[in-house]
Amino acid sequence: MANPIQFYFDFASPYGYMAATQISRLVAKHGRGVEWKPFLLGVVFKVTGGLPLPNAPLKGEYSRRDMERSARLYGIPFKVPSKFPIASQAPARTVYWLEPQGSARQEEAVLALYRAYMVDDRDISSPEVTADVAASIGLDRQKVLEVIADPVMKERLKTETETAIQRGVCGSPYMIVDGEPFWGADRVEHVDKWLATGGW
Amino acid sequence: MANPIQFYFDFASPYGYMAATQISRLVAKHGRGVEWKPFLLGVVFKVTGGLPLPNAPLKGEYSRRDMERSARLYGIPFKVPSKFPIASQAPARTVYWLEPQGSARQEEAVLALYRAYMVDDRDISSPEVTADVAASIGLDRQKVLEVIADPVMKERLKTETETAIQRGVCGSPYMIVDGEPFWGADRVEHVDKWLATGGW
């Protein structure tokens, strides 16, 4: 199988959610898999000088509207969470812990956690809530709580975020296809064309 | 004829250039015209806390790559200008001065000025260069120099930029369709769908 694509995302990112619902099916058409790479967008913002969208004057109001409109266009449920953005360590560590169980199992967790936050307005920054969501897809609730507090998983997320910055990840979602970077849910279609044509 | 769409853009914005090459043909399919609305993105950045893309860490490098790749996808010529960004008062005032001559004449000027900067690497922040480009499409070179220095046109651009901010314009290009805002060249396709469907 050809190289998987790296899918970088933050669980607090609505555009990350939208792309996450599309990416796996899209790249599978081209015989590709997905490496799920949650990272901490707040750390990236310290480098880029970015602001969380809801806090940015003018952009905040626009983005809210664009998010809702984009979700309707994708045909996926979405509700701007009442607490937004949130810290995303708990779900991110859970996803890295699942890595040995394979990309499909990670995707199931990614989508369940995103849905909890972006549709059902559940605050997945809470380890308890993340563990509840994990349990709903058959994971061991107590084990997930341990994973979230595990220094090894903390270090893993920290390292992945640093690697993301070294690779140029400047926002969420950020997709890397054979070294070629694509930023933003609106670039999912470019990824599709890139894989179909071998690049242009 | 139904309401024209408002096309807000800064002459220093590569994504503004890309959208400008598409927008008129696209909205004409739906029986719509274009109101050309150059504005000063630097003034908006003071409100949003934004940075010119080339100056933003991580985003700068990515954007350069994305701009070149996007231009190839659109099939239009593009070269990152050696001086980037630039102040865009001279071309912007010229476009407002042309308003009484109609949208098609303004579009001709917009595309000629963008091409000079984004393809031929000519510094249109210079009134002399803008006047040369204007002369190349049959405008009176001396008159254009007077227009650029005219307090009335200075005030017009200032007022238009303030109005843009009041309308929520947070970047370039920014398109308003019957009150519905769309930000970014990647939203041109959404504008197309919006006009085709009446919104969703």
Short mmCIF file of C-alpha atoms in Angstrom, two decimals:
data_model
loop_
_atom_site.label_atom_id
_atom_site.label_comp_id
_atom_site.label_asym_id
_atom_site.label_seq_id
_atom_site.Cartn_x
_atom_site.Cartn_y
_atom_site.Cartn_z
CA MET A 1 0.00 0.00 0.00
CA ALA A 2 1.24 3.50 -0.81
CA ASN A 3 2.16 5.93 1.97
CA PRO A 4 -0.68 6.96 4.25
CA ILE A 5 -1.45 10.66 4.46
CA GLN A 6 -0.81 12.49 7.73
CA PHE A 7 -3.96 14.12 9.03
CA TYR A 8 -3.09 16.76 11.64
CA PHE A 9 -5.99 18.17 13.63
CA ASP A 10 -7.04 19.68 16.95
CA PHE A 11 -10.18 18.37 18.63
CA ALA A 12 -11.26 21.96 19.28
CA SER A 13 -11.23 22.76 15.53
CA PRO A 14 -14.61 22.69 13.73
CA TYR A 15 -12.89 22.60 10.34
CA GLY A 16 -10.81 19.69 11.65
CA TYR A 17 -14.07 17.92 12.48
CA MET A 18 -15.50 18.55 9.03
CA ALA A 19 -12.40 17.27 7.26
CA ALA A 20 -12.19 14.27 9.61
CA THR A 21 -15.61 13.12 8.47
CA GLN A 22 -14.43 13.11 4.82
CA ILE A 23 -10.73 12.29 4.68
CA SER A 24 -10.67 8.54 5.22
CA ARG A 25 -13.24 7.72 2.53
CA LEU A 26 -11.62 10.19 0.16
CA VAL A 27 -8.07 8.86 0.37
CA ALA A 28 -9.26 5.23 0.35
CA LYS A 29 -10.46 5.82 -3.23
CA HIS A 30 -6.79 6.30 -4.10
CA GLY A 31 -5.56 3.30 -2.12
CA ARG A 32 -4.30 5.40 0.77
CA GLY A 33 -4.71 5.20 4.51
CA VAL A 34 -4.73 7.90 7.19
CA GLU A 35 -2.31 8.55 10.07
CA TRP A 36 -4.38 10.33 12.72
CA LYS A 37 -2.28 13.10 14.24
CA PRO A 38 -4.03 15.14 16.91
CA PHE A 39 -1.95 18.10 18.11
CA LEU A 40 -2.37 21.20 20.25
CA LEU A 41 -3.30 24.17 18.10
CA GLY A 42 -2.69 26.57 21.01
CA VAL A 43 1.02 25.70 20.90
CA VAL A 44 1.09 26.40 17.16
CA PHE A 45 -0.69 29.73 17.71
CA LYS A 46 2.20 30.75 20.00
CA VAL A 47 4.48 30.35 16.96
CA THR A 48 2.21 31.85 14.29
CA GLY A 49 0.68 34.63 16.39
CA GLY A 50 -2.73 33.18 15.59
CA LEU A 51 -5.85 33.56 17.70
CA PRO A 52 -8.65 31.05 18.27
CA LEU A 53 -11.27 32.02 15.69
CA PRO A 54 -14.05 32.93 18.12
CA ASN A 55 -11.71 35.43 19.81
CA ALA A 56 -10.62 37.17 16.61
CA PRO A 57 -12.47 40.41 15.86
CA LEU A 58 -14.51 40.25 12.60
CA LYS A 59 -13.16 36.76 11.83
CA GLY A 60 -14.95 35.31 14.83
CA GLU A 61 -18.41 36.29 13.68
CA TYR A 62 -17.72 35.34 10.08
CA SER A 63 -16.24 31.98 11.02
CA ARG A 64 -19.22 30.98 13.09
CA ARG A 65 -21.45 31.60 10.10
CA ASP A 66 -19.10 29.87 7.69
CA MET A 67 -18.78 26.82 9.96
CA GLU A 68 -22.52 26.33 10.17
CA ARG A 69 -22.96 26.91 6.45
CA SER A 70 -20.07 24.57 5.55
CA ALA A 71 -21.46 21.80 7.76
CA ARG A 72 -24.82 22.09 6.01
CA LEU A 73 -23.04 21.86 2.66
CA TYR A 74 -21.17 18.71 3.79
CA GLY A 75 -24.49 17.38 5.06
CA ILE A 76 -23.12 16.68 8.54
CA PRO A 77 -24.56 17.67 11.92
CA PHE A 78 -22.80 20.55 13.69
CA LYS A 79 -23.50 22.96 16.50
CA VAL A 80 -21.01 25.58 17.66
CA PRO A 81 -20.12 24.27 21.15
CA SER A 82 -21.13 26.45 24.09
CA LYS A 83 -17.55 26.18 25.45
CA PHE A 84 -15.26 26.96 22.54
CA PRO A 85 -12.40 26.44 22.09
CA ILE A 86 -11.34 23.86 24.69
CA ALA A 87 -8.07 22.21 25.68
CA SER A 88 -7.85 18.93 23.81
CA GLN A 89 -5.23 16.89 25.65
CA ALA A 90 -7.67 14.22 26.89
CA PRO A 91 -9.06 13.13 23.50
CA ALA A 92 -5.70 13.61 21.76
CA ARG A 93 -3.84 11.30 24.16
CA THR A 94 -6.62 8.72 23.83
CA VAL A 95 -6.15 8.65 20.05
CA TYR A 96 -2.37 8.13 20.29
CA TRP A 97 -2.90 5.34 22.81
CA LEU A 98 -5.12 3.57 20.26
CA GLU A 99 -2.42 3.61 17.59
CA PRO A 100 -1.46 -0.07 18.04
CA GLN A 101 -5.11 -1.01 17.39
CA GLY A 102 -4.92 0.48 13.90
CA SER A 103 -6.09 3.47 11.94
CA ALA A 104 -9.72 2.33 11.58
CA ARG A 105 -10.12 2.01 15.35
CA GLN A 106 -8.52 5.43 15.81
CA GLU A 107 -10.90 6.91 13.27
CA GLU A 108 -13.86 5.48 15.14
CA ALA A 109 -12.61 7.21 18.30
CA VAL A 110 -11.83 10.47 16.48
CA LEU A 111 -15.32 10.66 15.02
CA ALA A 112 -17.05 9.67 18.27
CA LEU A 113 -15.09 12.30 20.22
CA TYR A 114 -15.61 15.00 17.62
CA ARG A 115 -19.33 14.19 17.48
CA ALA A 116 -19.59 14.43 21.27
CA TYR A 117 -18.07 17.91 21.18
CA MET A 118 -19.25 19.35 17.86
CA VAL A 119 -22.77 17.90 17.77
CA ASP A 120 -23.79 16.96 21.31
CA ASP A 121 -22.00 19.88 23.00
CA ARG A 122 -20.19 17.63 25.49
CA ASP A 123 -16.99 19.09 26.96
CA ILE A 124 -14.38 16.50 25.95
CA SER A 125 -11.62 18.54 27.59
CA SER A 126 -12.79 16.70 30.71
CA PRO A 127 -11.05 13.32 31.10
CA GLU A 128 -14.31 11.95 32.51
CA VAL A 129 -16.28 12.95 29.41
CA THR A 130 -13.62 11.65 27.04
CA ALA A 131 -13.61 8.36 28.96
CA ASP A 132 -17.41 8.16 28.72
CA VAL A 133 -17.26 8.67 24.96
CA ALA A 134 -14.49 6.07 24.67
CA ALA A 135 -16.60 3.61 26.68
CA SER A 136 -19.48 4.19 24.23
CA ILE A 137 -17.35 2.64 21.49
CA GLY A 138 -16.30 -0.29 23.63
CA LEU A 139 -13.09 0.96 25.23
CA ASP A 140 -12.27 0.39 28.89
CA ARG A 141 -13.35 3.57 30.70
CA GLN A 142 -10.92 3.18 33.61
CA LYS A 143 -8.04 2.41 31.27
CA VAL A 144 -8.75 5.55 29.24
CA LEU A 145 -8.65 7.66 32.40
CA GLU A 146 -5.24 6.17 33.18
CA VAL A 147 -4.03 6.81 29.64
CA ILE A 148 -5.01 10.48 29.81
CA ALA A 149 -2.95 10.91 33.00
CA ASP A 150 -0.04 8.75 31.79
CA PRO A 151 3.26 10.67 31.56
CA VAL A 152 4.19 8.59 28.51
CA MET A 153 1.09 9.72 26.62
CA LYS A 154 1.60 13.30 27.79
CA GLU A 155 5.11 13.19 26.37
CA ARG A 156 3.85 11.61 23.15
CA LEU A 157 1.38 14.44 22.51
CA LYS A 158 4.03 17.02 23.32
CA THR A 159 6.47 15.42 20.90
CA GLU A 160 3.85 15.10 18.17
CA THR A 161 2.96 18.77 18.52
CA GLU A 162 6.64 19.75 18.27
CA THR A 163 7.06 17.53 15.21
CA ALA A 164 3.96 19.11 13.69
CA ILE A 165 5.51 22.56 14.05
CA GLN A 166 8.79 21.33 12.53
CA ARG A 167 6.79 20.01 9.58
CA GLY A 168 5.17 23.42 9.11
CA VAL A 169 1.71 22.63 10.48
CA CYS A 170 0.16 26.08 10.85
CA GLY A 171 -3.51 25.28 11.46
CA SER A 172 -6.17 22.59 11.70
CA PRO A 173 -6.78 20.50 9.69
CA TYR A 174 -3.40 20.15 7.99
CA MET A 175 -2.85 17.24 5.65
CA ILE A 176 0.47 16.00 4.29
CA VAL A 177 0.42 13.86 1.14
CA ASP A 178 3.83 12.43 0.20
CA GLY A 179 5.41 15.55 1.72
CA GLU A 180 2.98 17.99 0.06
CA PRO A 181 1.12 20.11 2.66
CA PHE A 182 -2.55 21.15 2.50
CA TRP A 183 -4.11 23.42 5.13
CA GLY A 184 -7.82 23.76 5.75
CA ALA A 185 -10.99 21.78 5.24
CA ASP A 186 -11.38 23.58 1.92
CA ARG A 187 -8.19 21.89 0.74
CA VAL A 188 -9.66 18.38 1.08
CA GLU A 189 -10.71 18.67 -2.56
CA HIS A 190 -7.17 19.62 -3.52
CA VAL A 191 -5.93 16.48 -1.71
CA ASP A 192 -8.40 14.46 -3.78
CA LYS A 193 -7.16 16.00 -7.04
CA TRP A 194 -3.53 15.66 -5.94
CA LEU A 195 -3.95 11.94 -5.31
CA ALA A 196 -5.92 11.44 -8.53
CA THR A 197 -3.38 13.22 -10.73
CA GLY A 198 -0.09 12.69 -8.89
CA GLY A 199 0.18 16.45 -8.41
CA TRP A 200 0.22 19.46 -10.72
CA MET B 1 -31.19 42.45 -13.11
CA ALA B 2 -30.81 41.00 -9.64
CA ASN B 3 -28.49 42.61 -7.08
CA PRO B 4 -24.82 42.61 -8.00
CA ILE B 5 -22.45 40.88 -5.62
CA GLN B 6 -19.93 42.99 -3.70
CA PHE B 7 -16.38 41.82 -4.37
CA TYR B 8 -14.03 43.20 -1.71
CA PHE B 9 -10.31 42.77 -2.37
CA ASP B 10 -6.88 44.24 -1.77
CA PHE B 11 -4.52 44.58 -4.73
CA ALA B 12 -1.74 43.09 -2.60
CA SER B 13 -3.71 39.86 -2.05
CA PRO B 14 -2.80 36.88 -4.27
CA TYR B 15 -6.03 35.10 -3.35
CA GLY B 16 -7.88 38.31 -4.27
CA TYR B 17 -6.19 38.12 -7.67
CA MET B 18 -7.18 34.50 -8.16
CA ALA B 19 -10.81 35.13 -7.25
CA ALA B 20 -10.90 38.29 -9.40
CA THR B 21 -10.05 36.22 -12.47
CA GLN B 22 -13.08 33.96 -11.83
CA ILE B 23 -15.82 35.96 -10.16
CA SER B 24 -17.31 37.94 -13.02
CA ARG B 25 -17.80 34.95 -15.34
CA LEU B 26 -19.12 32.88 -12.47
CA VAL B 27 -21.80 35.28 -11.26
CA ALA B 28 -22.80 36.19 -14.83
CA LYS B 29 -24.02 32.57 -15.21
CA HIS B 30 -26.60 33.45 -12.57
CA GLY B 31 -27.55 36.81 -14.07
CA ARG B 32 -25.52 38.80 -11.57
CA GLY B 33 -22.99 41.59 -11.90
CA VAL B 34 -20.03 42.57 -9.73
CA GLU B 35 -19.42 45.68 -7.64
CA TRP B 36 -15.62 46.04 -7.49
CA LYS B 37 -14.65 47.09 -3.97
CA PRO B 38 -10.92 47.50 -3.42
CA PHE B 39 -10.04 48.19 0.21
CA LEU B 40 -6.95 48.42 2.42
CA LEU B 41 -6.32 45.07 4.10
CA GLY B 42 -3.73 46.63 6.41
CA VAL B 43 -6.48 48.68 8.06
CA VAL B 44 -8.55 45.52 8.56
CA PHE B 45 -5.52 43.74 10.05
CA LYS B 46 -5.37 46.46 12.73
CA VAL B 47 -8.87 45.35 13.76
CA THR B 48 -8.44 41.59 13.43
CA GLY B 49 -4.87 41.35 14.69
CA GLY B 50 -3.97 39.69 11.39
CA LEU B 51 -0.54 39.69 9.78
CA PRO B 52 0.35 39.85 6.09
CA LEU B 53 0.80 36.18 5.13
CA PRO B 54 4.48 36.37 4.16
CA ASN B 55 5.29 37.78 7.61
CA ALA B 56 3.43 35.10 9.57
CA PRO B 57 5.65 32.30 10.90
CA LEU B 58 4.78 28.87 9.40
CA LYS B 59 1.81 30.33 7.54
CA GLY B 60 4.10 32.41 5.34
CA GLU B 61 5.98 29.46 3.92
CA TYR B 62 2.84 27.37 3.52
CA SER B 63 0.92 30.18 1.86
CA ARG B 64 3.58 30.79 -0.74
CA ARG B 65 3.37 27.15 -1.74
CA ASP B 66 -0.41 27.11 -1.66
CA MET B 67 -0.65 30.28 -3.77
CA GLU B 68 1.56 28.85 -6.50
CA ARG B 69 -0.24 25.51 -6.42
CA SER B 70 -3.68 27.15 -6.44
CA ALA B 71 -2.76 29.34 -9.42
CA ARG B 72 -1.65 26.25 -11.35
CA LEU B 73 -4.95 24.60 -10.49
CA TYR B 74 -6.91 27.64 -11.73
CA GLY B 75 -4.70 27.61 -14.83
CA ILE B 76 -3.69 31.25 -14.42
CA PRO B 77 -0.21 32.78 -14.46
CA PHE B 78 1.18 33.83 -11.08
CA LYS B 79 4.54 34.70 -9.58
CA VAL B 80 4.99 35.71 -5.95
CA PRO B 81 6.00 39.38 -6.32
CA SER B 82 9.51 40.30 -5.18
CA LYS B 83 8.03 43.16 -3.10
CA PHE B 84 5.16 41.66 -1.14
CA PRO B 85 2.88 42.91 0.23
CA ILE B 86 2.62 46.49 -1.04
CA ALA B 87 0.45 49.50 -0.25
CA SER B 88 -2.43 49.48 -2.71
CA GLN B 89 -3.85 53.00 -2.59
CA ALA B 90 -2.85 53.89 -6.17
CA PRO B 91 -4.62 51.04 -7.98
CA ALA B 92 -7.57 51.10 -5.54
CA ARG B 93 -8.30 54.80 -6.11
CA THR B 94 -8.03 54.27 -9.86
CA VAL B 95 -10.73 51.59 -9.73
CA TYR B 96 -13.15 53.79 -7.77
CA TRP B 97 -12.57 56.65 -10.19
CA LEU B 98 -13.64 54.32 -13.02
CA GLU B 99 -16.97 53.51 -11.35
CA PRO B 100 -19.03 55.84 -13.60
CA GLN B 101 -17.63 53.98 -16.64
CA GLY B 102 -19.24 50.75 -15.44
CA SER B 103 -18.33 47.43 -13.92
CA ALA B 104 -16.85 45.90 -17.09
CA ARG B 105 -14.39 48.77 -17.49
CA GLN B 106 -13.47 48.50 -13.82
CA GLU B 107 -12.89 44.77 -14.23
CA GLU B 108 -10.58 45.40 -17.15
CA ALA B 109 -8.54 47.75 -14.94
CA VAL B 110 -8.61 45.36 -11.96
CA LEU B 111 -7.29 42.48 -14.05
CA ALA B 112 -4.65 44.59 -15.81
CA LEU B 113 -3.38 45.98 -12.50
CA TYR B 114 -3.41 42.58 -10.79
CA ARG B 115 -1.59 41.04 -13.76
CA ALA B 116 1.06 43.76 -13.64
CA TYR B 117 1.74 42.98 -9.98
CA MET B 118 1.06 39.25 -9.69
CA VAL B 119 2.47 38.10 -13.02
CA ASP B 120 4.89 40.75 -14.31
CA ASP B 121 6.23 41.73 -10.87
CA ARG B 122 5.61 45.44 -11.41
CA ASP B 123 5.25 47.51 -8.24
CA ILE B 124 1.78 49.02 -8.63
CA SER B 125 2.08 50.78 -5.27
CA SER B 126 3.88 53.41 -7.35
CA PRO B 127 1.45 55.92 -8.89
CA GLU B 128 3.70 56.03 -11.98
CA VAL B 129 3.43 52.27 -12.49
CA THR B 130 -0.32 52.24 -11.91
CA ALA B 131 -0.67 55.08 -14.41
CA ASP B 132 1.42 53.16 -16.95
CA VAL B 133 -0.80 50.10 -16.57
CA ALA B 134 -3.92 52.27 -16.85
CA ALA B 135 -2.53 53.83 -20.03
CA SER B 136 -2.02 50.32 -21.46
CA ILE B 137 -5.80 49.82 -21.40
CA GLY B 138 -6.48 53.19 -22.96
CA LEU B 139 -6.86 55.46 -19.93
CA ASP B 140 -5.33 58.93 -19.76
CA ARG B 141 -2.02 58.51 -17.93
CA GLN B 142 -1.88 62.10 -16.63
CA LYS B 143 -5.49 61.99 -15.49
CA VAL B 144 -4.83 58.77 -13.55
CA LEU B 145 -1.89 60.41 -11.76
CA GLU B 146 -4.21 63.26 -10.77
CA VAL B 147 -6.88 60.81 -9.60
CA ILE B 148 -4.42 58.98 -7.36
CA ALA B 149 -3.48 62.26 -5.65
CA ASP B 150 -7.04 63.60 -5.53
CA PRO B 151 -8.32 64.21 -1.96
CA VAL B 152 -11.80 63.13 -3.07
CA MET B 153 -10.54 59.71 -4.19
CA LYS B 154 -8.42 59.41 -1.03
CA GLU B 155 -11.53 60.02 1.04
CA ARG B 156 -13.53 57.56 -1.07
CA LEU B 157 -11.06 54.72 -0.44
CA LYS B 158 -10.94 55.55 3.25
CA THR B 159 -14.73 55.51 3.50
CA GLU B 160 -14.99 52.26 1.52
CA THR B 161 -12.48 50.59 3.84
CA GLU B 162 -14.44 51.76 6.90
CA THR B 163 -17.66 50.50 5.36
CA ALA B 164 -15.97 47.18 4.61
CA ILE B 165 -15.05 46.78 8.28
CA GLN B 166 -18.59 47.67 9.34
CA ARG B 167 -19.85 44.96 6.98
CA GLY B 168 -17.53 42.42 8.60
CA VAL B 169 -14.93 42.17 5.85
CA CYS B 170 -12.07 40.29 7.57
CA GLY B 171 -9.81 39.36 4.66
CA SER B 172 -9.33 39.37 0.89
CA PRO B 173 -11.20 38.36 -1.17
CA TYR B 174 -14.51 38.80 0.65
CA MET B 175 -17.71 38.44 -1.33
CA ILE B 176 -21.19 39.48 -0.25
CA VAL B 177 -24.15 37.89 -2.02
CA ASP B 178 -27.52 39.36 -1.02
CA GLY B 179 -26.06 40.01 2.43
CA GLU B 180 -24.45 36.56 2.77
CA PRO B 181 -20.66 36.83 3.32
CA PHE B 182 -18.01 34.53 1.81
CA TRP B 183 -14.33 34.91 2.68
CA GLY B 184 -11.49 33.49 0.64
CA ALA B 185 -10.80 32.38 -2.92
CA ASP B 186 -11.78 28.85 -1.84
CA ARG B 187 -15.29 30.16 -1.20
CA VAL B 188 -15.85 31.16 -4.82
CA GLU B 189 -17.34 27.71 -5.36
CA HIS B 190 -19.69 28.27 -2.43
CA VAL B 191 -20.80 31.55 -4.04
CA ASP B 192 -21.54 29.59 -7.21
CA LYS B 193 -23.62 27.01 -5.31
CA TRP B 194 -25.33 29.73 -3.29
CA LEU B 195 -26.43 31.55 -6.43
CA ALA B 196 -27.47 28.31 -8.13
CA THR B 197 -29.57 27.08 -5.20
CA GLY B 198 -30.70 30.28 -3.51
CA GLY B 199 -28.78 29.26 -0.40
CA TRP B 200 -28.82 26.24 1.91
#
